[in-house]
CSV table of C-alpha atoms in Angstrom, one decimal:
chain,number,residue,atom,x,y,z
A,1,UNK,CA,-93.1,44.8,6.4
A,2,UNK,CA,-96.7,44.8,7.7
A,3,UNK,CA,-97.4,43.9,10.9
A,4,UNK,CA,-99.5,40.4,11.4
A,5,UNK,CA,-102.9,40.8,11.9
A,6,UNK,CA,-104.0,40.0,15.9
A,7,UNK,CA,-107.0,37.3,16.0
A,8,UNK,CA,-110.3,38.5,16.9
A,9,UNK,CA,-110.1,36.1,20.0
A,10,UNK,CA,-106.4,37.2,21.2
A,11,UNK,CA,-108.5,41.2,20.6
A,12,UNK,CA,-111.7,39.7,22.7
A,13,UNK,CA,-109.6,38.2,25.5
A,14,UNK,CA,-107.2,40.9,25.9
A,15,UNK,CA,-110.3,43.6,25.8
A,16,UNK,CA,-112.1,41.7,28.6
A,17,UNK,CA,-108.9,41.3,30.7
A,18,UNK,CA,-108.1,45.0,30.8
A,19,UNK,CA,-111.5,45.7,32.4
A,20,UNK,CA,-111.1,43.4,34.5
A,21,UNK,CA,-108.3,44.9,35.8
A,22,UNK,CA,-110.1,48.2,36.2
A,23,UNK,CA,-109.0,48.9,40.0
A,24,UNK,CA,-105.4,47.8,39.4
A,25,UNK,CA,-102.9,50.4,39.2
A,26,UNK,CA,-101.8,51.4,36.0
A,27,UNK,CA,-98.0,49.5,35.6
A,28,UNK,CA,-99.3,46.7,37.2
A,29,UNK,CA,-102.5,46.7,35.0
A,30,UNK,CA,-100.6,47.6,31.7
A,31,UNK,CA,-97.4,45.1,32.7
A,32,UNK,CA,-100.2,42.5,33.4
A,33,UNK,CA,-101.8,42.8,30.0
A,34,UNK,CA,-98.0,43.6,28.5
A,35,UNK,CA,-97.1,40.3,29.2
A,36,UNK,CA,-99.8,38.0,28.5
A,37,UNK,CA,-100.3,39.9,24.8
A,38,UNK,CA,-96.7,39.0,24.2
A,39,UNK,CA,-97.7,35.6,24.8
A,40,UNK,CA,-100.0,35.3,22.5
A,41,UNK,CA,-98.1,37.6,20.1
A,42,UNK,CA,-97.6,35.5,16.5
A,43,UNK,CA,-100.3,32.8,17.0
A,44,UNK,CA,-102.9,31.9,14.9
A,45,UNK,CA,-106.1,31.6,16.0
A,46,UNK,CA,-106.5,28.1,16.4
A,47,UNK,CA,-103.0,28.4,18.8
A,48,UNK,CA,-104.1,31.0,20.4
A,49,UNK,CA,-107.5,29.7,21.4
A,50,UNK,CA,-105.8,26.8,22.9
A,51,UNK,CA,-103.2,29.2,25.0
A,52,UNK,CA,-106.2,31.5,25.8
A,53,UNK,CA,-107.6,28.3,27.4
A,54,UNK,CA,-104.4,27.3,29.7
A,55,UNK,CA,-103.9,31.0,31.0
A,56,UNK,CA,-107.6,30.9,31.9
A,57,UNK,CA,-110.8,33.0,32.5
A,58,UNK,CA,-109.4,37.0,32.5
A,59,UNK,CA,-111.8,37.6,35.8
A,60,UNK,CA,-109.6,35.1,37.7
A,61,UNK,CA,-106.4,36.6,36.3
A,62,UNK,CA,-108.1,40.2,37.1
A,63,UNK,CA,-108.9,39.1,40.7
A,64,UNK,CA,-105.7,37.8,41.8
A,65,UNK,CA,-104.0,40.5,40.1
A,66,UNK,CA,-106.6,42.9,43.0
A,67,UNK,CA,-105.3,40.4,45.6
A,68,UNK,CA,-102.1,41.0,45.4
A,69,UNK,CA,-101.8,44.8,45.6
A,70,UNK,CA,-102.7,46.4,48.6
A,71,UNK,CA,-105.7,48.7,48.5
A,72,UNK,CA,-105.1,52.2,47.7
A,73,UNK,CA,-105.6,54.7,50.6
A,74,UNK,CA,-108.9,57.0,49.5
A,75,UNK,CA,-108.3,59.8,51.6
A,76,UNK,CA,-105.2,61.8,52.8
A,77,UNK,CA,-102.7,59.9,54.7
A,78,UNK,CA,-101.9,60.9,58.5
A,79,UNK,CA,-98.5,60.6,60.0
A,80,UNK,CA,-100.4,61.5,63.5
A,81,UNK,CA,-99.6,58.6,65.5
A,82,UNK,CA,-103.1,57.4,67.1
A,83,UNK,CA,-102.7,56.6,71.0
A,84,UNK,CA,-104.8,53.8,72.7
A,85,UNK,CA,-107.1,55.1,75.6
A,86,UNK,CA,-105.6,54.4,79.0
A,87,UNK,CA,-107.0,51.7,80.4
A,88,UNK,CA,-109.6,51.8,83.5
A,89,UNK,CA,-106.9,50.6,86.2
A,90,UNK,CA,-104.6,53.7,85.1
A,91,UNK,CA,-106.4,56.7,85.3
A,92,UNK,CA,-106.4,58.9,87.9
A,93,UNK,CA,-110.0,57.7,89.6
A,94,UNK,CA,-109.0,54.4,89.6
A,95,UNK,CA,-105.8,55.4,92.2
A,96,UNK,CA,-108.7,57.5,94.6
A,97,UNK,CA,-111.3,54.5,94.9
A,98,UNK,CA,-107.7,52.4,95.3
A,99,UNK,CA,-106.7,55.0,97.8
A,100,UNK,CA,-110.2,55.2,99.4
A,101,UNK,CA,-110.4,51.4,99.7
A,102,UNK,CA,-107.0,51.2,101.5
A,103,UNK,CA,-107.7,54.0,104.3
A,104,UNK,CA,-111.2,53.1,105.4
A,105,UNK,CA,-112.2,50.2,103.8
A,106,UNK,CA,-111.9,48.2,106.6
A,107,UNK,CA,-114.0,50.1,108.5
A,108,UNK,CA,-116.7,50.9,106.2
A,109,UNK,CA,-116.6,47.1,105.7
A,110,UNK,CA,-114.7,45.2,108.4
A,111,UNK,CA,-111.9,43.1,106.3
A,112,UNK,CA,-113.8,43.3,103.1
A,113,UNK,CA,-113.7,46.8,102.1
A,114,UNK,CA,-109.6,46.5,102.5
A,115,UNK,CA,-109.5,43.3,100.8
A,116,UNK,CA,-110.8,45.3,97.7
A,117,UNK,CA,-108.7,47.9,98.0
A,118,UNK,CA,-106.0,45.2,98.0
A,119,UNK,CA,-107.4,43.5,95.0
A,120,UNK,CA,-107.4,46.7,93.0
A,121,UNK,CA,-104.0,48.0,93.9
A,122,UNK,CA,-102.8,44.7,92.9
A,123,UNK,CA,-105.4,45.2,89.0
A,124,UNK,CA,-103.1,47.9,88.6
A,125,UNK,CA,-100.0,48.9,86.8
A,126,UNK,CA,-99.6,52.1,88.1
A,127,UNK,CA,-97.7,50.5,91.1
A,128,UNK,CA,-94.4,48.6,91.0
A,129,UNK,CA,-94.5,44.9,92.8
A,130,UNK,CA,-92.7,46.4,95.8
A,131,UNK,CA,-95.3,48.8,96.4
A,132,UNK,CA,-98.1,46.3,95.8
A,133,UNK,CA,-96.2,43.9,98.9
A,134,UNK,CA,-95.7,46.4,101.3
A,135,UNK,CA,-99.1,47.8,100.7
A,136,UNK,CA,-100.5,43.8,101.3
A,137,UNK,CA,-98.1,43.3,104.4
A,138,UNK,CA,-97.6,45.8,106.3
A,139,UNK,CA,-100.7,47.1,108.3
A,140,UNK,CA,-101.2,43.3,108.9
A,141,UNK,CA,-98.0,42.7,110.2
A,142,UNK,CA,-98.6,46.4,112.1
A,143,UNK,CA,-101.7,44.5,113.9
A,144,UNK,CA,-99.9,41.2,114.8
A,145,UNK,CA,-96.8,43.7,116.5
A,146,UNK,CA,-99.3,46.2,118.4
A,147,UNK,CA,-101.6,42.5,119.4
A,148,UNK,CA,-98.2,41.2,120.6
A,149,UNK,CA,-97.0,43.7,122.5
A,150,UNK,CA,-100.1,44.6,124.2
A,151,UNK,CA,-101.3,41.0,124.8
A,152,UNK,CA,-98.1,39.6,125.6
A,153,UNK,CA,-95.7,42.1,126.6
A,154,UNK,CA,-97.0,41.8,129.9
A,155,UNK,CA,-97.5,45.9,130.1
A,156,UNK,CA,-101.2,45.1,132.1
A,157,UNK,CA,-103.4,45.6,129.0
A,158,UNK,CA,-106.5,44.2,129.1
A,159,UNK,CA,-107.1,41.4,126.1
A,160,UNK,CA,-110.0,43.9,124.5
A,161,UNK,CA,-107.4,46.6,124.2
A,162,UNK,CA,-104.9,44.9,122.9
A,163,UNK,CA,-107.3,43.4,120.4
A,164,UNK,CA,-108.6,47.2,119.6
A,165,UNK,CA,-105.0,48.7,119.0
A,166,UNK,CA,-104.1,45.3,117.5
A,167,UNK,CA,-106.7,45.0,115.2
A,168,UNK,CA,-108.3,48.0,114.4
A,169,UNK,CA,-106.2,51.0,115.2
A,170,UNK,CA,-102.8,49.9,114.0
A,171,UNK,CA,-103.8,48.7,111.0
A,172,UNK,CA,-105.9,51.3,110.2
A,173,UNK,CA,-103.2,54.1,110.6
A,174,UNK,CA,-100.7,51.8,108.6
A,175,UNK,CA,-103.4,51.8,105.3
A,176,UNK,CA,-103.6,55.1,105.9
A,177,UNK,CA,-99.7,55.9,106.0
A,178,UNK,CA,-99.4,53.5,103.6
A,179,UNK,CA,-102.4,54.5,100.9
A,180,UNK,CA,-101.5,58.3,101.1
A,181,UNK,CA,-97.7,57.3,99.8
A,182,UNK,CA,-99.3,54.8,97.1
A,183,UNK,CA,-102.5,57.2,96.0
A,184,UNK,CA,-100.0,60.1,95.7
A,185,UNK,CA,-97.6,57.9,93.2
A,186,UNK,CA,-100.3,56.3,91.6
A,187,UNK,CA,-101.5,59.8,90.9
A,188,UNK,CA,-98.6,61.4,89.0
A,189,UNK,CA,-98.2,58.0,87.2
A,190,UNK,CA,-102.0,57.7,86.0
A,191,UNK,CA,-102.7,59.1,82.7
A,192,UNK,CA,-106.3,60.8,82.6
């Protein structure tokens, strides 16, 4: 038995669709081109013009075929996992301007230079919520105590002191208690 001959446009068609799947991988390539020649396998001419015209244009086929494998790696591959950059409100510098902020910001900048130390500590992760409240509360709450006690505790202050222990010096040595605990966990938390 001799095998039928193959039509010169079943030849053409299959010719151009192997190079258009030129960057396919080979057993997708070859099953690709496999499968569609069996198709047309027997026809005549005629029959396989008009079959050659539903699969449709071998580019298409070729391109969807490149869709649907993912593209090949070029060079080696690398198991070494890739770690982002900390961010700015975790690294070590961060937690000394933080730090910096809370002790004499307030001073430097009456009210303003603690407020962004407060906004800062707050930014960042390094500190748990706990942290973050007592650090907000406290040296106020330290000011409104000393105020009371020396205002209205009837122990013969005069109004100006109370107000300078009340809202000045307390405070002050509360962000400054309270700012060396934080700055030193911040520290061993923060990355870089």
């Amino acid at each position: 038995m001799t095998k039928p001959s193959i039509p010169g446009v079943v030849r053409n068609y299959l010719a151009e669709l192997d190079r258009g799947l030129a960057g396919v991988p080979g057993e997708v390539r070859q099953g690709i081109v496999a499968g569609i020649a069996e198709e047309l396998e027997g026809l005549d001419a005629s029959a396989a013009a008009s079959r050659i015209d539903s699969l449709g244009d071998p580019a298409f086929i070729a391109a969807e075929a490149r869709a649907g494998v993912p593209p090949r790696s070029t060079g080696p591959k690398s198991t070494k996992l890739v770690v982002a950059p900390p961010r700015v409100s975790e690294q070590r510098w961060y937690v000394v301007v933080t730090a910096a902020l809370l002790y004499v910001g307030g001073l430097v900048v009456p009210l303003g230079g603690w407020v962004g130390g407060i906004m800062k500590l707050w930014a960042s992760p390094l500190w748990t919520r706990n942290e973050k409240l007592i650090a907000t509360i406290v040296p106020s709450a330290v000011g409104v105590l000393l105020f009371g006690i020396f205002a209205i505790g009837g122990l013969g202050f005069p109004w100006w002191h109370a107000l300078l222990f009340g809202g000045l010096v307390g405070p002050f040595l509360a962000s400054i208690v309270i700012g060396i605990i934080l700055s030193r966990r911040g520290w061993f938390r923060a990355g870089v």
